[in-house]
XYZ file of C-alpha atoms in Angstrom:
780
model
C 72.959 -115.423 -70.013
C 72.564 -115.177 -66.277
C 69.748 -117.473 -64.810
C 66.868 -114.929 -65.764
C 66.805 -112.039 -68.484
C 66.786 -108.580 -67.748
C 65.018 -107.434 -70.895
C 61.951 -109.325 -73.033
C 62.427 -108.358 -76.422
C 58.734 -109.395 -77.829
C 59.610 -109.360 -81.702
C 55.932 -109.699 -83.535
C 55.345 -112.198 -86.554
C 53.180 -111.399 -89.088
C 51.340 -114.109 -91.928
C 52.587 -111.136 -94.820
C 56.105 -109.411 -94.160
C 59.217 -110.870 -94.789
C 60.933 -108.490 -92.803
C 61.027 -110.505 -89.831
C 64.909 -111.217 -90.096
C 66.198 -107.571 -89.820
C 64.392 -106.624 -86.966
C 65.536 -110.716 -84.998
C 69.160 -109.960 -85.878
C 68.762 -106.471 -84.595
C 68.095 -108.274 -81.673
C 70.542 -110.993 -81.618
C 73.113 -108.578 -82.474
C 72.510 -105.902 -78.747
C 75.279 -105.741 -77.067
C 73.367 -106.311 -73.374
C 73.443 -110.444 -73.600
C 70.865 -110.760 -70.798
C 67.602 -110.807 -72.802
C 65.393 -112.821 -74.670
C 64.155 -112.512 -77.361
C 60.419 -114.392 -78.323
C 59.265 -114.585 -81.671
C 54.830 -114.123 -81.520
C 52.769 -115.337 -84.363
C 49.713 -116.684 -85.319
C 48.602 -119.940 -86.338
C 49.810 -119.179 -89.881
C 53.839 -117.109 -89.278
C 56.216 -115.590 -92.142
C 59.241 -117.568 -92.874
C 59.135 -119.828 -89.675
C 61.955 -122.180 -90.684
C 63.609 -119.019 -90.788
C 62.517 -117.803 -87.033
C 63.238 -122.079 -85.829
C 66.777 -121.980 -87.507
C 67.740 -118.602 -85.119
C 65.910 -120.373 -82.545
C 68.562 -123.232 -82.377
C 71.523 -121.621 -83.095
C 70.875 -119.161 -79.929
C 69.299 -120.443 -76.783
C 67.381 -116.959 -76.184
C 64.890 -117.089 -79.328
C 61.973 -118.673 -78.237
C 58.782 -118.342 -80.895
C 55.191 -118.190 -78.993
C 51.899 -118.807 -80.629
C 49.067 -116.896 -80.055
C 45.381 -117.732 -81.145
C 44.711 -114.600 -81.578
C 46.859 -112.903 -84.652
C 46.332 -109.167 -84.229
C 48.816 -107.022 -82.694
C 47.216 -106.416 -79.433
C 46.154 -110.527 -79.223
C 50.428 -110.579 -80.428
C 51.287 -108.493 -77.981
C 48.999 -109.731 -75.120
C 50.258 -113.593 -76.196
C 54.321 -111.835 -75.441
C 54.335 -110.473 -71.959
C 51.733 -113.373 -71.014
C 55.186 -115.591 -72.039
C 57.598 -112.989 -70.884
C 60.140 -113.602 -67.965
C 61.835 -110.485 -67.904
C 61.340 -107.218 -66.096
C 60.880 -104.870 -68.489
C 59.981 -105.976 -71.853
C 59.984 -104.257 -75.406
C 57.632 -104.519 -78.437
C 59.343 -105.313 -81.998
C 57.300 -105.345 -85.020
C 58.678 -106.361 -88.522
C 61.500 -104.226 -90.061
C 62.034 -101.868 -86.776
C 65.540 -102.514 -85.475
C 67.515 -102.113 -82.671
C 70.346 -100.212 -82.617
C 74.230 -100.697 -81.066
C 73.494 -101.223 -77.007
C 69.668 -99.501 -77.446
C 68.246 -103.147 -74.532
C 71.138 -102.226 -71.982
C 70.933 -98.518 -71.818
C 67.020 -98.682 -72.148
C 67.514 -100.880 -69.338
C 69.884 -99.172 -67.397
C 67.787 -96.203 -67.808
C 64.998 -98.209 -66.641
C 66.773 -98.881 -62.803
C 68.581 -95.974 -62.288
C 64.763 -93.369 -62.389
C 62.690 -96.400 -60.957
C 60.782 -96.167 -63.836
C 58.449 -97.563 -65.167
C 58.106 -96.397 -68.297
C 61.175 -95.375 -70.702
C 60.343 -93.619 -74.208
C 62.610 -93.530 -77.099
C 63.483 -89.784 -77.472
C 65.721 -90.773 -80.036
C 63.310 -93.643 -82.412
C 63.718 -92.336 -86.101
C 61.309 -93.269 -89.056
C 58.415 -92.763 -86.543
C 54.827 -91.736 -88.523
C 54.175 -88.564 -89.359
C 51.149 -87.522 -86.063
C 52.739 -89.374 -83.482
C 52.004 -86.771 -81.045
C 53.104 -89.190 -78.331
C 56.409 -89.796 -79.580
C 57.752 -86.154 -79.881
C 56.582 -85.188 -76.853
C 58.837 -87.458 -75.855
C 61.064 -86.275 -77.874
C 60.831 -82.463 -76.150
C 61.293 -84.888 -72.606
C 64.747 -86.057 -73.474
C 66.066 -84.698 -69.613
C 62.987 -84.833 -67.965
C 62.118 -87.617 -65.413
C 58.281 -87.277 -64.789
C 56.569 -88.644 -61.788
C 52.478 -89.720 -61.436
C 49.570 -87.909 -63.398
C 53.064 -85.275 -64.726
C 53.222 -88.924 -67.606
C 49.689 -88.690 -68.166
C 49.669 -84.116 -67.981
C 52.576 -84.525 -70.001
C 52.985 -87.137 -72.945
C 48.577 -86.339 -73.502
C 48.325 -82.561 -72.817
C 44.513 -81.533 -73.137
C 44.035 -79.953 -76.007
C 46.641 -81.889 -77.814
C 46.679 -84.642 -80.124
C 47.395 -88.284 -78.855
C 48.461 -91.325 -80.690
C 50.690 -93.149 -79.195
C 53.232 -96.182 -80.764
C 54.203 -99.051 -78.387
C 57.110 -100.332 -80.252
C 58.729 -96.357 -79.020
C 58.783 -96.971 -74.817
C 60.605 -99.745 -72.094
C 57.807 -100.796 -69.947
C 58.085 -102.729 -66.500
C 56.180 -106.272 -67.164
C 54.164 -106.349 -64.017
C 52.470 -102.762 -65.215
C 51.478 -103.964 -68.390
C 50.465 -107.120 -67.327
C 48.265 -104.879 -65.012
C 47.192 -103.268 -68.675
C 46.144 -106.138 -69.962
C 44.196 -107.263 -67.244
C 41.629 -103.945 -67.233
C 41.401 -104.120 -70.678
C 38.644 -106.074 -72.465
C 40.074 -109.137 -74.168
C 38.916 -108.427 -77.449
C 39.859 -104.557 -77.184
C 43.172 -102.857 -77.394
C 45.091 -100.785 -79.541
C 48.515 -98.866 -79.396
C 47.326 -95.893 -78.771
C 45.159 -97.359 -75.809
C 47.890 -99.040 -74.101
C 50.309 -96.731 -74.039
C 47.479 -94.495 -72.924
C 47.046 -96.377 -69.624
C 50.543 -97.833 -69.459
C 51.300 -94.212 -68.991
C 48.152 -93.637 -66.667
C 49.173 -96.405 -64.361
C 53.267 -95.797 -63.602
C 54.277 -94.103 -61.195
C 57.615 -92.827 -63.161
C 59.148 -92.094 -66.896
C 62.211 -91.598 -68.047
C 62.968 -90.529 -71.247
C 66.374 -92.230 -73.558
C 68.324 -89.996 -74.647
C 71.386 -89.828 -78.212
C 72.748 -91.929 -79.003
C 70.450 -93.265 -81.653
C 68.764 -96.567 -79.753
C 65.622 -97.275 -82.249
C 64.764 -97.531 -86.221
C 61.038 -97.750 -86.981
C 59.976 -99.550 -90.196
C 57.971 -96.345 -90.117
C 54.554 -99.132 -90.509
C 52.163 -98.818 -87.537
C 50.078 -101.923 -85.404
C 46.482 -100.485 -86.511
C 48.426 -101.708 -90.427
C 49.824 -105.120 -88.538
C 46.371 -106.354 -88.017
C 43.797 -109.120 -89.325
C 43.247 -108.328 -92.671
C 39.966 -109.773 -92.418
C 39.332 -107.097 -90.221
C 35.265 -105.644 -91.179
C 36.016 -101.563 -89.593
C 38.894 -99.359 -91.210
C 41.729 -99.296 -89.151
C 41.214 -95.935 -87.581
C 37.636 -97.010 -86.473
C 38.915 -99.999 -85.138
C 41.254 -97.305 -83.555
C 38.015 -95.061 -82.165
C 36.137 -98.739 -80.680
C 39.554 -99.431 -78.810
C 39.424 -95.811 -76.812
C 36.204 -95.546 -76.597
C 36.367 -99.329 -74.398
C 38.499 -98.449 -71.599
C 36.328 -94.874 -71.705
C 35.057 -96.545 -67.934
C 38.258 -97.551 -66.804
C 39.566 -94.316 -66.920
C 36.975 -93.122 -64.941
C 36.821 -96.030 -62.435
C 40.774 -94.876 -62.885
C 39.998 -91.418 -62.269
C 37.837 -91.569 -59.489
C 39.966 -93.346 -57.630
C 42.830 -90.143 -58.040
C 43.905 -87.529 -56.339
C 44.123 -85.664 -59.018
C 41.570 -87.090 -61.629
C 41.967 -83.963 -63.908
C 44.914 -84.962 -66.508
C 43.367 -88.467 -66.604
C 40.379 -87.193 -67.667
C 41.467 -84.729 -69.559
C 44.702 -86.718 -71.452
C 41.697 -90.041 -72.390
C 39.424 -86.822 -74.434
C 42.376 -85.985 -76.026
C 42.945 -88.967 -77.166
C 39.533 -90.026 -78.494
C 39.125 -86.568 -79.609
C 42.427 -87.192 -81.972
C 41.233 -90.564 -82.942
C 37.832 -89.083 -84.335
C 39.799 -86.212 -85.554
C 41.274 -88.892 -87.830
C 38.568 -90.659 -88.624
C 37.041 -87.228 -90.003
C 40.365 -86.883 -91.675
C 39.807 -89.892 -93.719
C 36.982 -88.551 -94.532
C 38.017 -85.885 -96.009
C 40.519 -87.192 -97.653
C 37.933 -89.696 -100.105
C 35.815 -88.715 -103.159
C 33.408 -86.160 -102.082
C 30.642 -88.905 -103.834
C 31.173 -90.837 -100.532
C 31.828 -88.516 -98.274
C 28.385 -88.880 -96.928
C 28.699 -92.790 -96.967
C 32.402 -92.415 -95.585
C 30.821 -90.276 -91.898
C 28.167 -92.310 -91.245
C 29.569 -95.012 -89.566
C 31.441 -92.318 -87.340
C 27.985 -90.387 -86.865
C 26.846 -94.267 -85.121
C 29.190 -94.027 -82.652
C 29.785 -89.977 -81.680
C 27.407 -87.388 -81.799
C 27.685 -84.007 -83.750
C 29.112 -81.797 -80.838
C 32.251 -84.530 -81.034
C 32.924 -84.644 -84.277
C 33.104 -80.739 -84.927
C 35.304 -80.431 -81.600
C 37.694 -82.767 -82.955
C 37.458 -81.616 -86.194
C 38.092 -77.660 -84.550
C 40.495 -79.169 -82.745
C 43.005 -81.458 -84.711
C 41.588 -81.625 -88.083
C 40.584 -77.865 -88.829
C 41.316 -78.138 -92.458
C 38.141 -80.843 -92.431
C 35.900 -78.290 -91.279
C 34.794 -77.299 -94.816
C 34.274 -80.546 -95.404
C 31.868 -81.690 -92.682
C 30.081 -77.838 -93.684
C 28.955 -79.483 -96.949
C 28.276 -83.035 -95.264
C 25.396 -80.602 -93.180
C 22.279 -79.183 -94.056
C 22.033 -75.277 -94.656
C 19.809 -73.334 -92.024
C 19.241 -70.313 -94.653
C 17.816 -67.193 -93.087
C 14.278 -66.992 -93.503
C 13.195 -70.256 -93.145
C 11.341 -69.950 -89.960
C 10.355 -66.344 -88.209
C 13.211 -64.873 -85.798
C 12.936 -64.896 -82.246
C 15.392 -64.760 -80.474
C 19.027 -63.656 -81.368
C 21.725 -64.035 -79.698
C 25.025 -61.807 -79.686
C 28.698 -63.187 -79.861
C 31.805 -60.778 -79.057
C 34.784 -61.939 -77.039
C 34.327 -60.087 -74.344
C 31.633 -56.717 -73.053
C 33.868 -53.801 -72.316
C 33.788 -49.412 -73.732
C 35.639 -51.036 -77.395
C 34.866 -50.731 -80.892
C 33.334 -54.177 -81.439
C 31.564 -53.760 -77.773
C 29.908 -50.513 -78.099
C 28.391 -51.783 -82.510
C 26.653 -55.049 -80.501
C 25.434 -52.932 -78.064
C 23.430 -51.040 -79.985
C 23.021 -54.233 -81.989
C 21.307 -55.589 -78.858
C 18.965 -52.289 -78.053
C 18.469 -51.951 -81.638
C 16.592 -56.116 -81.591
C 15.119 -55.762 -77.761
C 13.544 -52.294 -78.827
C 11.702 -54.644 -82.042
C 10.609 -57.456 -79.593
C 13.565 -59.623 -80.078
C 14.541 -62.181 -77.999
C 18.403 -61.183 -76.982
C 21.137 -62.887 -75.442
C 25.344 -61.820 -75.388
C 27.582 -64.382 -75.917
C 31.013 -63.140 -74.337
C 34.434 -65.564 -74.244
C 36.817 -64.132 -71.935
C 36.071 -63.126 -68.052
C 35.759 -59.583 -66.945
C 32.687 -58.316 -68.769
C 31.469 -54.859 -68.062
C 27.528 -55.951 -66.940
C 26.856 -52.638 -66.788
C 26.793 -52.107 -69.970
C 24.147 -54.923 -71.136
C 21.257 -53.389 -72.064
C 18.296 -54.190 -69.956
C 16.175 -56.956 -70.925
C 19.315 -58.526 -72.504
C 20.795 -61.632 -70.772
C 24.476 -62.204 -70.344
C 26.001 -65.613 -70.857
C 30.330 -66.600 -71.021
C 31.249 -69.850 -72.869
C 33.745 -71.522 -71.115
C 34.999 -75.090 -70.344
C 38.540 -75.943 -69.876
C 38.611 -78.235 -73.575
C 37.108 -76.963 -76.553
C 35.005 -79.501 -76.099
C 33.479 -77.490 -73.214
C 33.311 -74.828 -74.949
C 31.405 -76.271 -78.196
C 29.485 -77.941 -76.038
C 27.919 -75.352 -73.553
C 28.014 -72.906 -76.717
C 25.179 -76.035 -77.960
C 23.653 -75.701 -74.728
C 23.487 -72.034 -74.138
C 22.021 -71.942 -78.172
C 18.624 -74.312 -77.419
C 18.244 -72.998 -74.050
C 17.477 -69.014 -75.071
C 15.686 -70.859 -77.946
C 18.388 -69.161 -80.379
C 17.277 -69.040 -84.069
C 19.845 -66.672 -85.187
C 23.498 -65.883 -84.258
C 25.408 -62.950 -84.840
C 28.994 -63.873 -84.741
C 31.469 -60.501 -83.689
C 34.988 -63.171 -83.702
C 34.656 -63.553 -87.162
C 37.801 -61.803 -87.792
C 39.193 -62.082 -84.815
C 39.546 -65.535 -83.608
C 40.316 -68.835 -85.249
C 37.673 -71.578 -83.896
C 34.986 -69.490 -85.402
C 34.136 -71.923 -88.555
C 33.434 -75.520 -85.278
C 31.056 -72.230 -83.583
C 29.029 -71.753 -86.399
C 28.456 -75.056 -86.804
C 27.665 -76.093 -83.551
C 25.141 -73.126 -83.656
C 24.044 -74.931 -86.702
C 23.926 -78.476 -85.240
C 21.519 -76.879 -82.580
C 18.651 -75.298 -84.744
C 20.470 -71.795 -85.300
C 22.165 -70.073 -88.753
C 25.110 -67.579 -88.092
C 25.748 -64.677 -89.694
C 29.136 -63.685 -89.752
C 30.238 -60.116 -89.118
C 33.761 -57.817 -90.306
C 34.965 -55.569 -88.764
C 37.585 -54.321 -90.778
C 38.731 -53.809 -94.680
C 39.067 -57.092 -96.590
C 42.819 -55.903 -96.947
C 43.267 -56.583 -93.516
C 44.832 -60.177 -93.189
C 46.874 -58.391 -96.399
C 48.756 -56.129 -94.444
C 49.075 -58.183 -91.537
C 50.495 -61.053 -93.214
C 48.829 -63.388 -91.858
C 46.948 -66.688 -93.340
C 43.594 -65.279 -92.245
C 42.399 -64.932 -95.829
C 42.152 -69.125 -96.083
C 40.784 -69.308 -92.585
C 37.707 -66.868 -94.170
C 37.698 -68.114 -97.821
C 37.849 -71.815 -96.834
C 35.702 -71.439 -94.461
C 32.425 -68.803 -95.293
C 30.598 -71.176 -96.409
C 29.142 -72.125 -93.211
C 28.095 -69.173 -92.072
C 24.165 -68.161 -93.865
C 25.274 -64.903 -94.241
C 28.521 -62.568 -94.447
C 27.906 -59.453 -93.544
C 30.937 -56.021 -94.251
C 31.215 -52.701 -94.123
C 31.020 -51.128 -97.641
C 30.514 -52.136 -101.147
C 34.093 -52.851 -102.102
C 34.366 -55.740 -99.267
C 31.539 -57.091 -101.284
C 32.628 -57.474 -104.263
C 36.564 -58.430 -103.200
C 34.008 -61.598 -100.746
C 32.466 -62.275 -103.669
C 35.949 -62.340 -106.551
C 36.673 -64.736 -103.669
C 33.663 -67.383 -104.443
C 31.974 -66.328 -101.405
C 27.886 -64.961 -103.138
C 26.014 -64.241 -99.717
C 28.035 -61.151 -98.898
C 26.542 -57.972 -98.366
C 26.879 -54.422 -96.656
C 25.488 -52.430 -93.889
C 26.640 -49.044 -91.717
C 27.295 -49.693 -88.402
C 25.022 -48.197 -85.866
C 25.117 -44.630 -84.435
C 27.283 -44.698 -81.202
C 26.062 -42.588 -79.198
C 27.839 -39.753 -79.130
C 26.654 -38.892 -82.681
C 23.115 -39.626 -81.788
C 23.407 -37.111 -78.276
C 24.224 -34.422 -81.818
C 21.558 -34.859 -84.021
C 19.503 -31.447 -84.304
C 22.179 -29.673 -81.564
C 24.805 -28.009 -83.575
C 25.814 -25.728 -85.190
C 28.264 -24.716 -88.212
C 31.658 -24.189 -86.228
C 33.253 -20.617 -87.296
C 36.424 -20.612 -89.013
C 39.205 -19.878 -86.841
C 40.522 -16.736 -88.415
C 43.168 -14.096 -86.166
C 43.137 -17.195 -83.128
C 45.590 -20.601 -82.670
C 44.289 -23.778 -84.790
C 42.387 -26.646 -82.427
C 43.322 -29.523 -84.411
C 42.266 -33.270 -82.567
C 42.829 -37.030 -82.879
C 40.599 -39.630 -80.577
C 40.742 -43.378 -80.740
C 42.897 -46.030 -79.200
C 46.526 -45.377 -79.712
C 47.605 -48.068 -81.711
C 50.389 -47.667 -83.923
C 50.020 -51.500 -86.036
C 46.470 -49.649 -87.854
C 45.657 -45.973 -86.324
C 49.593 -44.988 -87.054
C 49.840 -42.422 -84.777
C 53.346 -41.198 -84.805
C 52.329 -40.443 -87.657
C 50.764 -37.019 -85.718
C 53.501 -35.509 -84.486
C 54.960 -35.791 -87.789
C 51.837 -33.804 -89.318
C 52.802 -31.499 -86.549
C 56.144 -30.846 -87.121
C 55.344 -30.359 -90.881
C 52.905 -27.569 -89.386
C 55.737 -25.921 -87.354
C 57.574 -25.449 -90.584
C 54.581 -24.776 -92.144
C 54.447 -21.433 -89.562
C 51.102 -22.296 -88.334
C 49.677 -21.416 -85.256
C 48.104 -24.443 -83.658
C 47.644 -27.304 -81.644
C 46.479 -31.176 -81.898
C 45.170 -33.003 -78.748
C 46.538 -36.243 -79.290
C 43.664 -38.613 -77.263
C 43.325 -42.259 -75.914
C 43.836 -44.996 -74.103
C 47.054 -47.237 -74.356
C 47.665 -50.032 -76.647
C 49.613 -53.358 -77.170
C 52.560 -51.556 -79.785
C 52.338 -47.955 -78.343
C 51.065 -46.245 -75.026
C 50.862 -42.651 -74.247
C 54.106 -41.872 -72.563
C 55.847 -43.597 -75.367
C 53.800 -41.318 -77.325
C 55.056 -38.449 -74.852
C 58.569 -39.230 -75.349
C 58.267 -39.186 -79.296
C 57.127 -35.477 -78.825
C 59.819 -34.282 -76.739
C 62.407 -35.116 -78.748
C 60.708 -33.871 -81.943
C 60.814 -31.082 -79.811
C 56.633 -30.008 -79.800
C 56.024 -30.111 -77.201
C 54.272 -26.650 -76.935
C 52.286 -27.724 -79.220
C 51.079 -31.501 -78.780
C 49.705 -32.813 -75.670
C 48.768 -36.580 -75.763
C 46.589 -36.645 -73.193
C 45.410 -40.124 -71.798
C 41.864 -41.231 -72.421
C 38.836 -38.605 -72.146
C 35.236 -39.937 -71.821
C 31.324 -38.351 -72.065
C 31.734 -34.634 -71.234
C 35.114 -34.388 -70.698
C 35.992 -36.062 -74.302
C 32.967 -33.459 -76.038
C 34.901 -30.279 -74.690
C 38.313 -31.357 -76.636
C 36.268 -32.322 -79.864
C 33.780 -28.697 -79.521
C 36.805 -26.588 -78.282
C 38.615 -28.094 -81.957
C 38.201 -26.557 -85.666
C 39.824 -29.949 -87.346
C 39.462 -33.798 -87.160
C 42.528 -35.329 -88.340
C 43.063 -39.009 -89.511
C 45.905 -41.211 -89.958
C 44.703 -44.599 -90.086
C 46.330 -46.578 -92.892
C 43.499 -49.385 -92.660
C 40.335 -49.673 -90.834
C 36.539 -50.925 -91.241
C 33.921 -48.290 -90.176
C 36.088 -45.474 -88.675
C 32.374 -44.003 -86.182
C 35.100 -41.437 -85.466
C 34.715 -39.368 -88.529
C 30.670 -39.381 -88.324
C 30.738 -38.639 -84.510
C 33.540 -35.625 -85.886
C 31.241 -34.414 -88.235
C 28.420 -34.343 -86.396
C 29.886 -31.428 -83.675
C 30.355 -29.348 -87.487
C 34.545 -30.833 -87.315
C 35.661 -30.983 -91.127
C 38.025 -34.179 -91.233
C 41.024 -33.892 -92.847
C 42.403 -37.774 -93.844
C 44.469 -40.038 -95.795
C 42.973 -42.284 -97.743
C 40.443 -45.040 -97.089
C 38.600 -44.791 -100.804
C 36.295 -48.170 -99.742
C 35.052 -46.681 -96.008
C 31.346 -45.600 -95.995
C 31.432 -42.783 -94.042
C 33.132 -40.767 -96.468
C 31.238 -41.935 -99.735
C 29.870 -39.098 -101.188
C 31.060 -36.908 -98.099
C 32.150 -33.629 -98.973
C 32.815 -32.847 -95.028
C 35.781 -34.959 -95.617
C 39.525 -34.062 -96.923
C 42.183 -37.507 -98.452
C 45.420 -37.105 -99.114
C 47.632 -40.178 -100.426
C 47.776 -43.008 -97.446
C 50.971 -42.387 -95.286
C 52.552 -38.888 -96.834
C 51.865 -36.652 -94.001
C 53.483 -33.894 -95.289
C 50.324 -33.409 -97.622
C 48.248 -33.997 -93.967
C 49.440 -30.794 -93.021
C 49.675 -29.102 -96.200
C 45.667 -30.039 -96.477
C 44.999 -28.996 -92.736
C 47.085 -25.432 -93.416
C 45.534 -24.622 -96.679
C 42.327 -25.822 -94.425
C 42.193 -23.023 -92.097
C 43.821 -20.332 -93.686
C 40.342 -20.860 -96.164
C 37.543 -19.293 -94.302
C 34.824 -19.910 -96.703
C 35.613 -23.287 -97.135
C 36.213 -24.490 -94.057
C 32.838 -23.075 -93.457
C 31.357 -25.042 -96.055
C 32.920 -27.866 -94.465
C 31.668 -27.766 -91.832
C 28.368 -27.920 -92.476
C 29.175 -30.013 -95.393
C 30.485 -32.509 -92.071
C 26.966 -32.284 -90.340
C 25.586 -33.013 -93.402
C 27.224 -35.856 -93.524
C 26.318 -36.818 -89.800
C 22.872 -37.272 -90.480
C 23.042 -39.115 -93.504
C 24.450 -41.236 -91.217
C 21.866 -41.576 -88.604
C 19.118 -41.621 -91.072
C 19.230 -45.322 -91.305
C 16.255 -47.256 -90.021
C 18.362 -50.122 -88.569
C 15.128 -51.696 -86.834
C 14.166 -52.496 -90.512
C 17.301 -53.125 -91.888
C 17.734 -55.686 -89.133
C 15.147 -57.607 -89.367
C 15.380 -58.039 -92.758
C 18.807 -59.281 -92.052
C 17.525 -61.940 -89.755
C 14.784 -62.603 -91.819
C 17.102 -63.178 -95.561
C 15.151 -60.303 -96.490
C 17.671 -57.555 -97.120
C 17.503 -54.997 -100.935
C 20.410 -56.238 -103.487
C 21.208 -52.844 -103.038
C 23.070 -53.753 -99.967
C 25.096 -56.910 -101.999
C 25.899 -55.390 -105.106
C 28.347 -57.115 -107.811
C 31.649 -57.349 -108.764
C 32.554 -54.113 -111.827
C 35.768 -54.044 -113.068
C 36.042 -51.183 -111.670
C 35.996 -53.261 -107.561
C 38.554 -55.261 -109.438
C 40.808 -52.773 -110.207
C 40.227 -51.231 -106.425
C 40.520 -54.465 -104.327
C 43.734 -55.025 -106.436
C 45.563 -51.656 -106.786
C 44.875 -52.125 -102.486
C 45.891 -55.554 -102.362
C 49.447 -54.493 -104.002
C 49.765 -51.315 -101.693
C 48.785 -53.510 -98.301
C 51.169 -56.203 -99.089
C 54.186 -53.744 -99.908
C 52.968 -52.360 -96.497
C 53.619 -55.351 -94.684
C 56.810 -56.425 -96.360
C 58.306 -52.471 -95.468
C 57.192 -53.495 -91.775
C 58.619 -57.325 -91.588
C 61.879 -55.777 -93.305
C 61.909 -52.911 -90.299
C 61.474 -55.562 -87.524
C 64.565 -57.595 -88.369
C 65.917 -54.869 -88.902
C 65.731 -53.830 -85.440
C 65.954 -57.694 -84.659
C 68.564 -59.109 -86.761
C 72.783 -59.540 -86.782
C 72.818 -59.017 -90.625
C 71.393 -58.634 -93.277
C 70.602 -62.597 -94.703
C 68.109 -62.991 -91.441
C 66.349 -59.213 -91.850
C 65.478 -60.385 -95.248
C 64.629 -63.614 -95.221
C 61.275 -62.909 -92.738
C 59.746 -60.535 -95.144
C 59.621 -62.669 -98.363
C 58.495 -65.817 -96.323
C 55.618 -63.772 -95.172
C 55.359 -62.722 -98.956
C 55.285 -65.893 -100.582
C 51.780 -67.139 -97.899
C 49.991 -63.966 -98.932
C 50.358 -65.202 -102.210
C 48.596 -68.067 -102.526
C 46.109 -67.152 -100.485
C 44.980 -64.642 -102.942
C 45.425 -66.943 -106.163
C 41.576 -67.090 -106.089
C 40.863 -63.747 -106.327
C 43.221 -63.707 -109.351
C 41.810 -66.050 -111.493
C 38.179 -64.616 -110.675
C 39.680 -60.836 -111.869
C 41.149 -62.474 -114.847
C 38.361 -64.124 -115.721
C 36.297 -60.889 -115.403
C 38.906 -58.466 -117.175
C 41.567 -60.624 -118.317
C 43.074 -56.627 -119.348
C 44.104 -56.758 -115.528
C 47.076 -59.001 -115.883
C 49.538 -56.859 -115.680
C 48.295 -54.770 -112.748
C 48.053 -58.772 -111.178
C 51.259 -59.727 -112.134
C 52.280 -56.295 -109.943
C 50.479 -57.703 -107.395
C 52.419 -60.772 -107.737
C 55.368 -58.760 -107.337
C 55.226 -56.830 -104.307
C 53.908 -60.690 -102.650
C 57.212 -61.963 -103.264
C 59.437 -58.712 -102.773
C 57.085 -59.232 -99.390
């Protein structure tokens, strides 16, 4: 061996572990001879004679005693005893493979690195996020703040294992000098080392390190009073002042502060996960030590960010805020962004109703770019923003307190995955949350997402769930959500402006038939390309007509794309894709039309139906049987879903029958009047006070169960068709074309297990239909 070793291999010798022999032998067998092997143990190390025999045979092996037998204490003692410029920690059962020490040292010297990460360590613990990021950074040398930014990024889980790195010895001495003498942890040491380092280099193939799968949190004094997770959290909390001081002297402190927050909250999340896994009867007791250490917003933010599966447990452990428990003075309406879209229009009308009834109204958004001119006079617009989820949740709770919010109406429940955390944060601020679902319950099935599971698991965080139809109420009650009711959407300005001002339309006799469609040009739910097929069918039927398609571009379809399809089908003379129209221009187009046509495959309320009927237009549409605006509505003709030829035939037949047309026009006006007859001021007052009449929350019937299952079959099959088409267009072979849809279907099948069991309990005779659901989902 040369005068001085190049790497100190520090082996932790623990009193209850007999695997030290494997680890020590792997150090002795290293191809790099210039190492020292420091065996650090407490007062009673395992099999001291074994280590002593090795030391007698190999002068590179030294035995060092430590008064502190915890893993951090052993590491600190080992670094103090090290004489090499680099150190590498090993725990009982870990093995250095081949030339690991030499390769790591070579990489450190070549990159002038303070830390070398073993990107190919095998046997690392599940959830070791830092090890995963080292793996991804195989060929990337990082410098200064980019080390923390990459290995401990904001809003990402952070737990480093100290045995996965080669460290510059002086770097660790700096870290240990800053650390409290009695508090440390693997993740803390790795984090501070990364924060103090100037350069980091990963060590890739071939494999260099085989870890035992046992973390340092377990290589600790068995008499420790705290659980390992709470002890780790205390160690992270203990360095907060150090991090703030280092950040104060840093030219770019954000990565350090963000990384520390991620480290802290992921530690909180591990404690929450332990509580979540505990028997339910012990969970309240288990969470008390955590509640004594961190505030409720930290707990909610940690769970929302790193352990969302634990949110139902936090919901159960807290106290539900019931509607009606106190008078409601202030309401907060929550959405992504305030625009002219459908959800925003509903929210704005709700705001006006609440304002007119004397409530204070706050509108909270989460995205930049809201149109402030759309805020009703008297309402307050706030944007809930922040660089991290914790910051946004804290800001949310602050808004609830500042505006003395009693009830939150959340319009994002179907459009975001973070709403459960906001419901819990509102609860922590004393506000109940009402969730508003803006589409039919089958939408997640049609989309092929896991949103049903998220909703089912977390809807109990809400004081009330509001849906848009009685069948939706049945669906969610069958899924075990009893606090579900339906309410109609409030009328749009066009609908209100048409009250008492419209006469029935004259039948289109002896002239060209004018057909109109308006909405956003979305193919996924509104199936706007079906309009082109309807036009082709009308042409074949010899109908003299013009079809106007009005609306803005959407993510999956544009006016230009649709116009190209029209041209390809040779329909330029009869189909006019006009783009968006507003105000009087839109009214002029509607009033000069004879029939409103609708091709949607799924909707929640579809205000365009009562809007069209308020101008006297009969409606011809694909069947949406749950839809409230079409219930008991003789101004609507519905045909089988997706049958463009049947839709065209219904339009042609109606245009050829003047008496029937006139009857439907009169029925449309009457239906529109019913749509505006609701007393929304009274309904919303009843909603926030928890006194909605029972008629808005009907109990499921056998027919409801049957209809729900039939519709779930339909949407599962439509999802399968879409997935297969997408796979065919992107895959080079038939195997790829069929694998993705089946995966989606299997996920959806799992989501519907709960409703299936409840339906079969209600009606065992539906088992054949339930089997159809399962088979359809598996085909998808």
